[in-house]
Amino acid sequence: MRTWLSDHVKDRLSTFGLIVPSIAQCAVGAALAWVIARELLGHPQPFFAPISVLICVGIGLGQRLRRVVELVVGVSLGVGVGDLLVSRIGSGPWQIALVVALAMTIAGLLDSGALFVAQAGSSAVLVATLVPGAGAGGLDRMLDALTGGLIGIAAVALLPASPFAIAAKHLSGVLDALSTVLERAAEAIEKRDVDLAAEALEEARGTQAAVEEFEQALETSKEITMISPLHWHRRARLARYETAAQPVDLALRNARVLSRRTLASLGEASPPPAALAEAMREVSEAALLLQLELGAGREPTLARQALLAVAARERPEQLGFSAHVIIAQLRSVVVDLLQATGMEHSEATAALTPLDDKAGRE
């Protein structure tokens, strides 16, 4: 229990470390946007300006540039519809319902983006409820939204989170999951343990969320290197993560099939041999090597060499049907990870030992 709690605390602190820059960006940007909109633009209550910074920057991972566009256009649409109707029909419960429905309907027809539609509706609500006593025009609120969006982008550029820390953190989650699946499947084969094989399958089935989080983190990292001058000269390092993104996704998909077949194989008359478990474990260790080398900003040569050694190994003989399927999936995982190290697909498949005299390539 104590070990689990300690690991959980360490994980939460590590995750919190990634969002500290975003918190600083939000805090500084919100204050600065308020000052600019109030003192330079002369808006007495520029509430849209700091709100825009928070929406633009946020503390999550996402496409900030797209959020700025959706924010400004959504606010403009909501304010425009709200001002037009409220000035004619007044403010009240049914007027609010009408204004929100109309603004969100128009936004939904123009763009299905959730932020765009929600921002149009929330802006319409603010206009319908605050405009009568606020004394500010729709154009002022549009300028506030634009000011906050631009300040948010500036905050990301000048107070950036490390794009490499973000990418490395999430790729580590993907490769850790892959390594764990292969390790448990190998142990299940060695011990002829159906329960361990079932655990490996359950672990494999829950890996897609890690892949999706990594893809989103990679988009955020690419955006930071594009926006922030502090990271322009280091884009080549991030390119290694881009190279690895699709192959590690495919590797996990193949690992799911491998773990499912491992579970099935333990009920057959000819279960997989221990040599196959050893190969799984070597691929598992190569995945962790890939994680370490990319995290250190190095070319993943050690991981590539380890994978090539597995690829060149001869296939065990006298295998059952499921063992043949497991080997095919493990070979596919090896090819995927070799591509993640930067090898071309044709080069990676050529490194595999032929399955038999008639089949030379995957």
PDB file of N, CA and C in Angstrom, residues 198-297:
ATOM      1  N   ALA A 198      -4.017 -13.488 -18.885  1.00  0.00           N
ATOM      2  CA  ALA A 198      -5.224 -12.656 -18.857  1.00  0.00           C
ATOM      3  C   ALA A 198      -4.893 -11.231 -18.414  1.00  0.00           C
ATOM      4  N   GLU A 199      -3.954 -11.097 -17.460  1.00  0.00           N
ATOM      5  CA  GLU A 199      -3.522  -9.763 -17.031  1.00  0.00           C
ATOM      6  C   GLU A 199      -2.838  -9.013 -18.168  1.00  0.00           C
ATOM      7  N   ALA A 200      -2.024  -9.736 -18.931  1.00  0.00           N
ATOM      8  CA  ALA A 200      -1.354  -9.110 -20.076  1.00  0.00           C
ATOM      9  C   ALA A 200      -2.371  -8.617 -21.089  1.00  0.00           C
ATOM     10  N   LEU A 201      -3.400  -9.410 -21.339  1.00  0.00           N
ATOM     11  CA  LEU A 201      -4.442  -9.012 -22.284  1.00  0.00           C
ATOM     12  C   LEU A 201      -5.210  -7.804 -21.773  1.00  0.00           C
ATOM     13  N   GLU A 202      -5.523  -7.805 -20.475  1.00  0.00           N
ATOM     14  CA  GLU A 202      -6.246  -6.673 -19.889  1.00  0.00           C
ATOM     15  C   GLU A 202      -5.402  -5.403 -19.968  1.00  0.00           C
ATOM     16  N   GLU A 203      -4.119  -5.531 -19.701  1.00  0.00           N
ATOM     17  CA  GLU A 203      -3.204  -4.387 -19.805  1.00  0.00           C
ATOM     18  C   GLU A 203      -3.171  -3.868 -21.239  1.00  0.00           C
ATOM     19  N   ALA A 204      -3.117  -4.781 -22.194  1.00  0.00           N
ATOM     20  CA  ALA A 204      -3.046  -4.386 -23.606  1.00  0.00           C
ATOM     21  C   ALA A 204      -4.300  -3.657 -24.046  1.00  0.00           C
ATOM     22  N   ARG A 205      -5.443  -4.098 -23.562  1.00  0.00           N
ATOM     23  CA  ARG A 205      -6.707  -3.481 -23.978  1.00  0.00           C
ATOM     24  C   ARG A 205      -6.854  -2.053 -23.474  1.00  0.00           C
ATOM     25  N   GLY A 206      -6.108  -1.700 -22.439  1.00  0.00           N
ATOM     26  CA  GLY A 206      -6.229  -0.349 -21.883  1.00  0.00           C
ATOM     27  C   GLY A 206      -5.170   0.620 -22.359  1.00  0.00           C
ATOM     28  N   THR A 207      -4.440   0.247 -23.434  1.00  0.00           N
ATOM     29  CA  THR A 207      -3.308   1.074 -23.855  1.00  0.00           C
ATOM     30  C   THR A 207      -3.665   2.180 -24.839  1.00  0.00           C
ATOM     31  N   GLN A 208      -4.833   2.122 -25.461  1.00  0.00           N
ATOM     32  CA  GLN A 208      -5.134   3.106 -26.499  1.00  0.00           C
ATOM     33  C   GLN A 208      -5.209   4.523 -25.946  1.00  0.00           C
ATOM     34  N   ALA A 209      -5.661   4.659 -24.713  1.00  0.00           N
ATOM     35  CA  ALA A 209      -5.733   5.994 -24.109  1.00  0.00           C
ATOM     36  C   ALA A 209      -4.345   6.622 -24.024  1.00  0.00           C
ATOM     37  N   ALA A 210      -3.325   5.821 -23.685  1.00  0.00           N
ATOM     38  CA  ALA A 210      -1.957   6.342 -23.611  1.00  0.00           C
ATOM     39  C   ALA A 210      -1.473   6.808 -24.978  1.00  0.00           C
ATOM     40  N   VAL A 211      -1.846   6.072 -26.029  1.00  0.00           N
ATOM     41  CA  VAL A 211      -1.460   6.456 -27.389  1.00  0.00           C
ATOM     42  C   VAL A 211      -2.094   7.785 -27.770  1.00  0.00           C
ATOM     43  N   GLU A 212      -3.380   7.923 -27.474  1.00  0.00           N
ATOM     44  CA  GLU A 212      -4.084   9.159 -27.826  1.00  0.00           C
ATOM     45  C   GLU A 212      -3.531  10.353 -27.056  1.00  0.00           C
ATOM     46  N   GLU A 213      -3.195  10.150 -25.787  1.00  0.00           N
ATOM     47  CA  GLU A 213      -2.593  11.228 -24.995  1.00  0.00           C
ATOM     48  C   GLU A 213      -1.237  11.634 -25.560  1.00  0.00           C
ATOM     49  N   PHE A 214      -0.455  10.650 -26.005  1.00  0.00           N
ATOM     50  CA  PHE A 214       0.841  10.971 -26.601  1.00  0.00           C
ATOM     51  C   PHE A 214       0.670  11.762 -27.899  1.00  0.00           C
ATOM     52  N   GLU A 215      -0.285  11.372 -28.722  1.00  0.00           N
ATOM     53  CA  GLU A 215      -0.513  12.086 -29.977  1.00  0.00           C
ATOM     54  C   GLU A 215      -0.908  13.538 -29.709  1.00  0.00           C
ATOM     55  N   GLN A 216      -1.762  13.737 -28.714  1.00  0.00           N
ATOM     56  CA  GLN A 216      -2.167  15.098 -28.357  1.00  0.00           C
ATOM     57  C   GLN A 216      -0.991  15.878 -27.782  1.00  0.00           C
ATOM     58  N   ALA A 217      -0.183  15.222 -26.954  1.00  0.00           N
ATOM     59  CA  ALA A 217       0.996  15.880 -26.381  1.00  0.00           C
ATOM     60  C   ALA A 217       1.991  16.259 -27.460  1.00  0.00           C
ATOM     61  N   LEU A 218       2.130  15.409 -28.455  1.00  0.00           N
ATOM     62  CA  LEU A 218       3.052  15.697 -29.548  1.00  0.00           C
ATOM     63  C   LEU A 218       2.590  16.913 -30.339  1.00  0.00           C
ATOM     64  N   GLU A 219       1.282  17.025 -30.561  1.00  0.00           N
ATOM     65  CA  GLU A 219       0.755  18.201 -31.256  1.00  0.00           C
ATOM     66  C   GLU A 219       1.042  19.471 -30.455  1.00  0.00           C
ATOM     67  N   THR A 220       0.872  19.390 -29.138  1.00  0.00           N
ATOM     68  CA  THR A 220       1.170  20.541 -28.282  1.00  0.00           C
ATOM     69  C   THR A 220       2.651  20.889 -28.339  1.00  0.00           C
ATOM     70  N   SER A 221       3.509  19.880 -28.291  1.00  0.00           N
ATOM     71  CA  SER A 221       4.949  20.121 -28.348  1.00  0.00           C
ATOM     72  C   SER A 221       5.356  20.766 -29.666  1.00  0.00           C
ATOM     73  N   LYS A 222       4.796  20.287 -30.764  1.00  0.00           N
ATOM     74  CA  LYS A 222       5.085  20.870 -32.083  1.00  0.00           C
ATOM     75  C   LYS A 222       4.624  22.318 -32.137  1.00  0.00           C
ATOM     76  N   GLU A 223       3.484  22.583 -31.530  1.00  0.00           N
ATOM     77  CA  GLU A 223       2.963  23.948 -31.525  1.00  0.00           C
ATOM     78  C   GLU A 223       3.868  24.884 -30.724  1.00  0.00           C
ATOM     79  N   ILE A 224       4.377  24.397 -29.587  1.00  0.00           N
ATOM     80  CA  ILE A 224       5.270  25.223 -28.766  1.00  0.00           C
ATOM     81  C   ILE A 224       6.545  25.552 -29.545  1.00  0.00           C
ATOM     82  N   THR A 225       7.110  24.556 -30.229  1.00  0.00           N
ATOM     83  CA  THR A 225       8.335  24.813 -30.985  1.00  0.00           C
ATOM     84  C   THR A 225       8.082  25.743 -32.165  1.00  0.00           C
ATOM     85  N   MET A 226       6.848  25.808 -32.623  1.00  0.00           N
ATOM     86  CA  MET A 226       6.520  26.718 -33.715  1.00  0.00           C
ATOM     87  C   MET A 226       6.311  28.141 -33.197  1.00  0.00           C
ATOM     88  N   ILE A 227       5.685  28.269 -32.019  1.00  0.00           N
ATOM     89  CA  ILE A 227       5.345  29.584 -31.474  1.00  0.00           C
ATOM     90  C   ILE A 227       6.536  30.224 -30.773  1.00  0.00           C
ATOM     91  N   SER A 228       7.257  29.445 -29.983  1.00  0.00           N
ATOM     92  CA  SER A 228       8.277  30.002 -29.092  1.00  0.00           C
ATOM     93  C   SER A 228       9.643  30.117 -29.768  1.00  0.00           C
ATOM     94  N   PRO A 229      10.199  31.317 -29.857  1.00  0.00           N
ATOM     95  CA  PRO A 229      11.552  31.483 -30.416  1.00  0.00           C
ATOM     96  C   PRO A 229      12.614  30.742 -29.595  1.00  0.00           C
ATOM     97  N   LEU A 230      12.322  30.486 -28.327  1.00  0.00           N
ATOM     98  CA  LEU A 230      13.288  29.815 -27.464  1.00  0.00           C
ATOM     99  C   LEU A 230      13.559  28.375 -27.897  1.00  0.00           C
ATOM    100  N   HIS A 231      12.649  27.801 -28.695  1.00  0.00           N
ATOM    101  CA  HIS A 231      12.794  26.404 -29.091  1.00  0.00           C
ATOM    102  C   HIS A 231      12.901  26.217 -30.599  1.00  0.00           C
ATOM    103  N   TRP A 232      13.004  27.280 -31.354  1.00  0.00           N
ATOM    104  CA  TRP A 232      13.081  27.142 -32.809  1.00  0.00           C
ATOM    105  C   TRP A 232      14.277  26.309 -33.251  1.00  0.00           C
ATOM    106  N   HIS A 233      15.404  26.490 -32.572  1.00  0.00           N
ATOM    107  CA  HIS A 233      16.632  25.832 -33.008  1.00  0.00           C
ATOM    108  C   HIS A 233      16.700  24.365 -32.576  1.00  0.00           C
ATOM    109  N   ARG A 234      15.680  23.883 -31.887  1.00  0.00           N
ATOM    110  CA  ARG A 234      15.726  22.517 -31.362  1.00  0.00           C
ATOM    111  C   ARG A 234      14.612  21.640 -31.936  1.00  0.00           C
ATOM    112  N   ARG A 235      14.097  22.027 -33.080  1.00  0.00           N
ATOM    113  CA  ARG A 235      12.997  21.261 -33.668  1.00  0.00           C
ATOM    114  C   ARG A 235      13.428  19.863 -34.102  1.00  0.00           C
ATOM    115  N   ALA A 236      14.706  19.726 -34.479  1.00  0.00           N
ATOM    116  CA  ALA A 236      15.188  18.419 -34.943  1.00  0.00           C
ATOM    117  C   ALA A 236      15.054  17.363 -33.849  1.00  0.00           C
ATOM    118  N   ARG A 237      15.235  17.774 -32.603  1.00  0.00           N
ATOM    119  CA  ARG A 237      15.109  16.811 -31.499  1.00  0.00           C
ATOM    120  C   ARG A 237      13.680  16.301 -31.393  1.00  0.00           C
ATOM    121  N   LEU A 238      12.717  17.177 -31.594  1.00  0.00           N
ATOM    122  CA  LEU A 238      11.319  16.758 -31.521  1.00  0.00           C
ATOM    123  C   LEU A 238      10.951  15.865 -32.699  1.00  0.00           C
ATOM    124  N   ALA A 239      11.664  15.998 -33.813  1.00  0.00           N
ATOM    125  CA  ALA A 239      11.374  15.190 -34.999  1.00  0.00           C
ATOM    126  C   ALA A 239      11.494  13.704 -34.699  1.00  0.00           C
ATOM    127  N   ARG A 240      12.362  13.320 -33.764  1.00  0.00           N
ATOM    128  CA  ARG A 240      12.498  11.903 -33.400  1.00  0.00           C
ATOM    129  C   ARG A 240      11.199  11.369 -32.793  1.00  0.00           C
ATOM    130  N   TYR A 241      10.525  12.214 -32.029  1.00  0.00           N
ATOM    131  CA  TYR A 241       9.239  11.803 -31.450  1.00  0.00           C
ATOM    132  C   TYR A 241       8.170  11.684 -32.530  1.00  0.00           C
ATOM    133  N   GLU A 242       8.212  12.576 -33.498  1.00  0.00           N
ATOM    134  CA  GLU A 242       7.272  12.492 -34.612  1.00  0.00           C
ATOM    135  C   GLU A 242       7.487  11.210 -35.398  1.00  0.00           C
ATOM    136  N   THR A 243       8.748  10.839 -35.587  1.00  0.00           N
ATOM    137  CA  THR A 243       9.069   9.600 -36.293  1.00  0.00           C
ATOM    138  C   THR A 243       8.521   8.385 -35.553  1.00  0.00           C
ATOM    139  N   ALA A 244       8.571   8.433 -34.231  1.00  0.00           N
ATOM    140  CA  ALA A 244       8.160   7.278 -33.422  1.00  0.00           C
ATOM    141  C   ALA A 244       6.656   7.170 -33.231  1.00  0.00           C
ATOM    142  N   ALA A 245       5.910   8.242 -33.465  1.00  0.00           N
ATOM    143  CA  ALA A 245       4.497   8.291 -33.075  1.00  0.00           C
ATOM    144  C   ALA A 245       3.663   7.177 -33.700  1.00  0.00           C
ATOM    145  N   GLN A 246       3.618   7.096 -35.014  1.00  0.00           N
ATOM    146  CA  GLN A 246       2.781   6.076 -35.648  1.00  0.00           C
ATOM    147  C   GLN A 246       3.296   4.654 -35.420  1.00  0.00           C
ATOM    148  N   PRO A 247       4.616   4.410 -35.538  1.00  0.00           N
ATOM    149  CA  PRO A 247       5.093   3.043 -35.292  1.00  0.00           C
ATOM    150  C   PRO A 247       4.792   2.504 -33.897  1.00  0.00           C
ATOM    151  N   VAL A 248       4.901   3.324 -32.849  1.00  0.00           N
ATOM    152  CA  VAL A 248       4.627   2.793 -31.510  1.00  0.00           C
ATOM    153  C   VAL A 248       3.139   2.512 -31.337  1.00  0.00           C
ATOM    154  N   ASP A 249       2.296   3.276 -32.024  1.00  0.00           N
ATOM    155  CA  ASP A 249       0.863   2.982 -32.019  1.00  0.00           C
ATOM    156  C   ASP A 249       0.616   1.611 -32.650  1.00  0.00           C
ATOM    157  N   LEU A 250       1.243   1.361 -33.804  1.00  0.00           N
ATOM    158  CA  LEU A 250       1.092   0.066 -34.471  1.00  0.00           C
ATOM    159  C   LEU A 250       1.669  -1.059 -33.619  1.00  0.00           C
ATOM    160  N   ALA A 251       2.776  -0.783 -32.935  1.00  0.00           N
ATOM    161  CA  ALA A 251       3.382  -1.807 -32.075  1.00  0.00           C
ATOM    162  C   ALA A 251       2.425  -2.228 -30.966  1.00  0.00           C
ATOM    163  N   LEU A 252       1.741  -1.266 -30.382  1.00  0.00           N
ATOM    164  CA  LEU A 252       0.781  -1.597 -29.326  1.00  0.00           C
ATOM    165  C   LEU A 252      -0.413  -2.368 -29.871  1.00  0.00           C
ATOM    166  N   ARG A 253      -0.850  -2.009 -31.056  1.00  0.00           N
ATOM    167  CA  ARG A 253      -1.960  -2.752 -31.667  1.00  0.00           C
ATOM    168  C   ARG A 253      -1.558  -4.212 -31.901  1.00  0.00           C
ATOM    169  N   ASN A 254      -0.344  -4.428 -32.389  1.00  0.00           N
ATOM    170  CA  ASN A 254       0.133  -5.795 -32.591  1.00  0.00           C
ATOM    171  C   ASN A 254       0.322  -6.520 -31.268  1.00  0.00           C
ATOM    172  N   ALA A 255       0.727  -5.774 -30.233  1.00  0.00           N
ATOM    173  CA  ALA A 255       0.894  -6.389 -28.917  1.00  0.00           C
ATOM    174  C   ALA A 255      -0.439  -6.857 -28.341  1.00  0.00           C
ATOM    175  N   ARG A 256      -1.522  -6.161 -28.685  1.00  0.00           N
ATOM    176  CA  ARG A 256      -2.846  -6.597 -28.222  1.00  0.00           C
ATOM    177  C   ARG A 256      -3.204  -7.957 -28.824  1.00  0.00           C
ATOM    178  N   VAL A 257      -2.946  -8.099 -30.125  1.00  0.00           N
ATOM    179  CA  VAL A 257      -3.220  -9.389 -30.774  1.00  0.00           C
ATOM    180  C   VAL A 257      -2.316 -10.468 -30.178  1.00  0.00           C
ATOM    181  N   LEU A 258      -1.051 -10.118 -29.951  1.00  0.00           N
ATOM    182  CA  LEU A 258      -0.100 -11.065 -29.366  1.00  0.00           C
ATOM    183  C   LEU A 258      -0.569 -11.543 -27.994  1.00  0.00           C
ATOM    184  N   SER A 259      -1.019 -10.628 -27.152  1.00  0.00           N
ATOM    185  CA  SER A 259      -1.444 -11.016 -25.801  1.00  0.00           C
ATOM    186  C   SER A 259      -2.713 -11.860 -25.841  1.00  0.00           C
ATOM    187  N   ARG A 260      -3.606 -11.552 -26.782  1.00  0.00           N
ATOM    188  CA  ARG A 260      -4.831 -12.351 -26.908  1.00  0.00           C
ATOM    189  C   ARG A 260      -4.495 -13.784 -27.341  1.00  0.00           C
ATOM    190  N   ARG A 261      -3.559 -13.899 -28.278  1.00  0.00           N
ATOM    191  CA  ARG A 261      -3.180 -15.221 -28.751  1.00  0.00           C
ATOM    192  C   ARG A 261      -2.361 -15.971 -27.691  1.00  0.00           C
ATOM    193  N   THR A 262      -1.610 -15.250 -26.881  1.00  0.00           N
ATOM    194  CA  THR A 262      -0.867 -15.894 -25.790  1.00  0.00           C
ATOM    195  C   THR A 262      -1.822 -16.574 -24.820  1.00  0.00           C
ATOM    196  N   LEU A 263      -2.904 -15.885 -24.494  1.00  0.00           N
ATOM    197  CA  LEU A 263      -3.903 -16.472 -23.605  1.00  0.00           C
ATOM    198  C   LEU A 263      -4.506 -17.732 -24.227  1.00  0.00           C
ATOM    199  N   ALA A 264      -4.804 -17.665 -25.515  1.00  0.00           N
ATOM    200  CA  ALA A 264      -5.388 -18.830 -26.188  1.00  0.00           C
ATOM    201  C   ALA A 264      -4.401 -19.986 -26.268  1.00  0.00           C
ATOM    202  N   SER A 265      -3.115 -19.667 -26.443  1.00  0.00           N
ATOM    203  CA  SER A 265      -2.112 -20.716 -26.647  1.00  0.00           C
ATOM    204  C   SER A 265      -1.909 -21.590 -25.424  1.00  0.00           C
ATOM    205  N   LEU A 266      -2.161 -21.038 -24.241  1.00  0.00           N
ATOM    206  CA  LEU A 266      -1.918 -21.806 -23.014  1.00  0.00           C
ATOM    207  C   LEU A 266      -2.936 -22.918 -22.820  1.00  0.00           C
ATOM    208  N   GLY A 267      -3.993 -22.904 -23.620  1.00  0.00           N
ATOM    209  CA  GLY A 267      -4.971 -23.990 -23.556  1.00  0.00           C
ATOM    210  C   GLY A 267      -4.770 -25.028 -24.630  1.00  0.00           C
ATOM    211  N   GLU A 268      -3.724 -24.887 -25.448  1.00  0.00           N
ATOM    212  CA  GLU A 268      -3.463 -25.830 -26.527  1.00  0.00           C
ATOM    213  C   GLU A 268      -2.539 -26.957 -26.069  1.00  0.00           C
ATOM    214  N   ALA A 269      -2.512 -27.999 -26.860  1.00  0.00           N
ATOM    215  CA  ALA A 269      -1.675 -29.150 -26.525  1.00  0.00           C
ATOM    216  C   ALA A 269      -0.188 -28.820 -26.647  1.00  0.00           C
ATOM    217  N   SER A 270       0.143 -27.882 -27.573  1.00  0.00           N
ATOM    218  CA  SER A 270       1.552 -27.489 -27.765  1.00  0.00           C
ATOM    219  C   SER A 270       1.707 -26.016 -27.436  1.00  0.00           C
ATOM    220  N   PRO A 271       1.896 -25.686 -26.155  1.00  0.00           N
ATOM    221  CA  PRO A 271       2.036 -24.277 -25.779  1.00  0.00           C
ATOM    222  C   PRO A 271       3.345 -23.707 -26.307  1.00  0.00           C
ATOM    223  N   PRO A 272       3.466 -22.378 -26.365  1.00  0.00           N
ATOM    224  CA  PRO A 272       4.680 -21.741 -26.894  1.00  0.00           C
ATOM    225  C   PRO A 272       5.905 -22.117 -26.071  1.00  0.00           C
ATOM    226  N   PRO A 273       7.066 -22.270 -26.713  1.00  0.00           N
ATOM    227  CA  PRO A 273       8.292 -22.633 -25.988  1.00  0.00           C
ATOM    228  C   PRO A 273       8.869 -21.455 -25.215  1.00  0.00           C
ATOM    229  N   ALA A 274       9.747 -21.770 -24.283  1.00  0.00           N
ATOM    230  CA  ALA A 274      10.353 -20.724 -23.463  1.00  0.00           C
ATOM    231  C   ALA A 274      11.203 -19.772 -24.296  1.00  0.00           C
ATOM    232  N   ALA A 275      11.744 -20.253 -25.425  1.00  0.00           N
ATOM    233  CA  ALA A 275      12.556 -19.391 -26.283  1.00  0.00           C
ATOM    234  C   ALA A 275      11.749 -18.216 -26.812  1.00  0.00           C
ATOM    235  N   LEU A 276      10.464 -18.442 -27.040  1.00  0.00           N
ATOM    236  CA  LEU A 276       9.603 -17.356 -27.515  1.00  0.00           C
ATOM    237  C   LEU A 276       9.410 -16.311 -26.424  1.00  0.00           C
ATOM    238  N   ALA A 277       9.292 -16.768 -25.181  1.00  0.00           N
ATOM    239  CA  ALA A 277       9.170 -15.834 -24.059  1.00  0.00           C
ATOM    240  C   ALA A 277      10.434 -14.995 -23.921  1.00  0.00           C
ATOM    241  N   GLU A 278      11.581 -15.604 -24.172  1.00  0.00           N
ATOM    242  CA  GLU A 278      12.838 -14.871 -24.085  1.00  0.00           C
ATOM    243  C   GLU A 278      12.887 -13.760 -25.142  1.00  0.00           C
ATOM    244  N   ALA A 279      12.417 -14.065 -26.358  1.00  0.00           N
ATOM    245  CA  ALA A 279      12.400 -13.051 -27.416  1.00  0.00           C
ATOM    246  C   ALA A 279      11.459 -11.905 -27.050  1.00  0.00           C
ATOM    247  N   MET A 280      10.308 -12.228 -26.462  1.00  0.00           N
ATOM    248  CA  MET A 280       9.371 -11.189 -26.009  1.00  0.00           C
ATOM    249  C   MET A 280      10.036 -10.262 -25.002  1.00  0.00           C
ATOM    250  N   ARG A 281      10.762 -10.874 -24.076  1.00  0.00           N
ATOM    251  CA  ARG A 281      11.401 -10.078 -23.032  1.00  0.00           C
ATOM    252  C   ARG A 281      12.477  -9.154 -23.621  1.00  0.00           C
ATOM    253  N   GLU A 282      13.180  -9.616 -24.621  1.00  0.00           N
ATOM    254  CA  GLU A 282      14.202  -8.788 -25.257  1.00  0.00           C
ATOM    255  C   GLU A 282      13.567  -7.598 -25.984  1.00  0.00           C
ATOM    256  N   VAL A 283      12.427  -7.838 -26.625  1.00  0.00           N
ATOM    257  CA  VAL A 283      11.726  -6.726 -27.286  1.00  0.00           C
ATOM    258  C   VAL A 283      11.194  -5.749 -26.244  1.00  0.00           C
ATOM    259  N   SER A 284      10.729  -6.277 -25.119  1.00  0.00           N
ATOM    260  CA  SER A 284      10.266  -5.427 -24.023  1.00  0.00           C
ATOM    261  C   SER A 284      11.384  -4.519 -23.535  1.00  0.00           C
ATOM    262  N   GLU A 285      12.585  -5.085 -23.376  1.00  0.00           N
ATOM    263  CA  GLU A 285      13.723  -4.287 -22.912  1.00  0.00           C
ATOM    264  C   GLU A 285      14.157  -3.273 -23.979  1.00  0.00           C
ATOM    265  N   ALA A 286      14.029  -3.643 -25.252  1.00  0.00           N
ATOM    266  CA  ALA A 286      14.371  -2.714 -26.330  1.00  0.00           C
ATOM    267  C   ALA A 286      13.429  -1.521 -26.334  1.00  0.00           C
ATOM    268  N   ALA A 287      12.150  -1.750 -26.006  1.00  0.00           N
ATOM    269  CA  ALA A 287      11.190  -0.641 -25.935  1.00  0.00           C
ATOM    270  C   ALA A 287      11.594   0.352 -24.843  1.00  0.00           C
ATOM    271  N   LEU A 288      12.079  -0.166 -23.717  1.00  0.00           N
ATOM    272  CA  LEU A 288      12.532   0.719 -22.640  1.00  0.00           C
ATOM    273  C   LEU A 288      13.817   1.455 -23.033  1.00  0.00           C
ATOM    274  N   LEU A 289      14.694   0.786 -23.785  1.00  0.00           N
ATOM    275  CA  LEU A 289      15.899   1.444 -24.291  1.00  0.00           C
ATOM    276  C   LEU A 289      15.540   2.597 -25.216  1.00  0.00           C
ATOM    277  N   LEU A 290      14.548   2.366 -26.069  1.00  0.00           N
ATOM    278  CA  LEU A 290      14.083   3.419 -26.973  1.00  0.00           C
ATOM    279  C   LEU A 290      13.578   4.610 -26.179  1.00  0.00           C
ATOM    280  N   GLN A 291      12.842   4.338 -25.131  1.00  0.00           N
ATOM    281  CA  GLN A 291      12.326   5.401 -24.262  1.00  0.00           C
ATOM    282  C   GLN A 291      13.467   6.219 -23.653  1.00  0.00           C
ATOM    283  N   LEU A 292      14.472   5.542 -23.136  1.00  0.00           N
ATOM    284  CA  LEU A 292      15.586   6.228 -22.479  1.00  0.00           C
ATOM    285  C   LEU A 292      16.404   7.056 -23.472  1.00  0.00           C
ATOM    286  N   GLU A 293      16.672   6.500 -24.645  1.00  0.00           N
ATOM    287  CA  GLU A 293      17.504   7.212 -25.614  1.00  0.00           C
ATOM    288  C   GLU A 293      16.797   8.435 -26.180  1.00  0.00           C
ATOM    289  N   LEU A 294      15.517   8.308 -26.470  1.00  0.00           N
ATOM    290  CA  LEU A 294      14.779   9.474 -26.964  1.00  0.00           C
ATOM    291  C   LEU A 294      14.675  10.538 -25.877  1.00  0.00           C
ATOM    292  N   GLY A 295      14.450  10.107 -24.643  1.00  0.00           N
ATOM    293  CA  GLY A 295      14.363  11.057 -23.544  1.00  0.00           C
ATOM    294  C   GLY A 295      15.660  11.808 -23.308  1.00  0.00           C
ATOM    295  N   ALA A 296      16.782  11.159 -23.618  1.00  0.00           N
ATOM    296  CA  ALA A 296      18.085  11.801 -23.448  1.00  0.00           C
ATOM    297  C   ALA A 296      18.484  12.633 -24.660  1.00  0.00           C
ATOM    298  N   GLY A 297      17.624  12.637 -25.693  1.00  0.00           N
ATOM    299  CA  GLY A 297      17.918  13.423 -26.884  1.00  0.00           C
ATOM    300  C   GLY A 297      18.954  12.786 -27.787  1.00  0.00           C
TER     301      GLY A 297
END
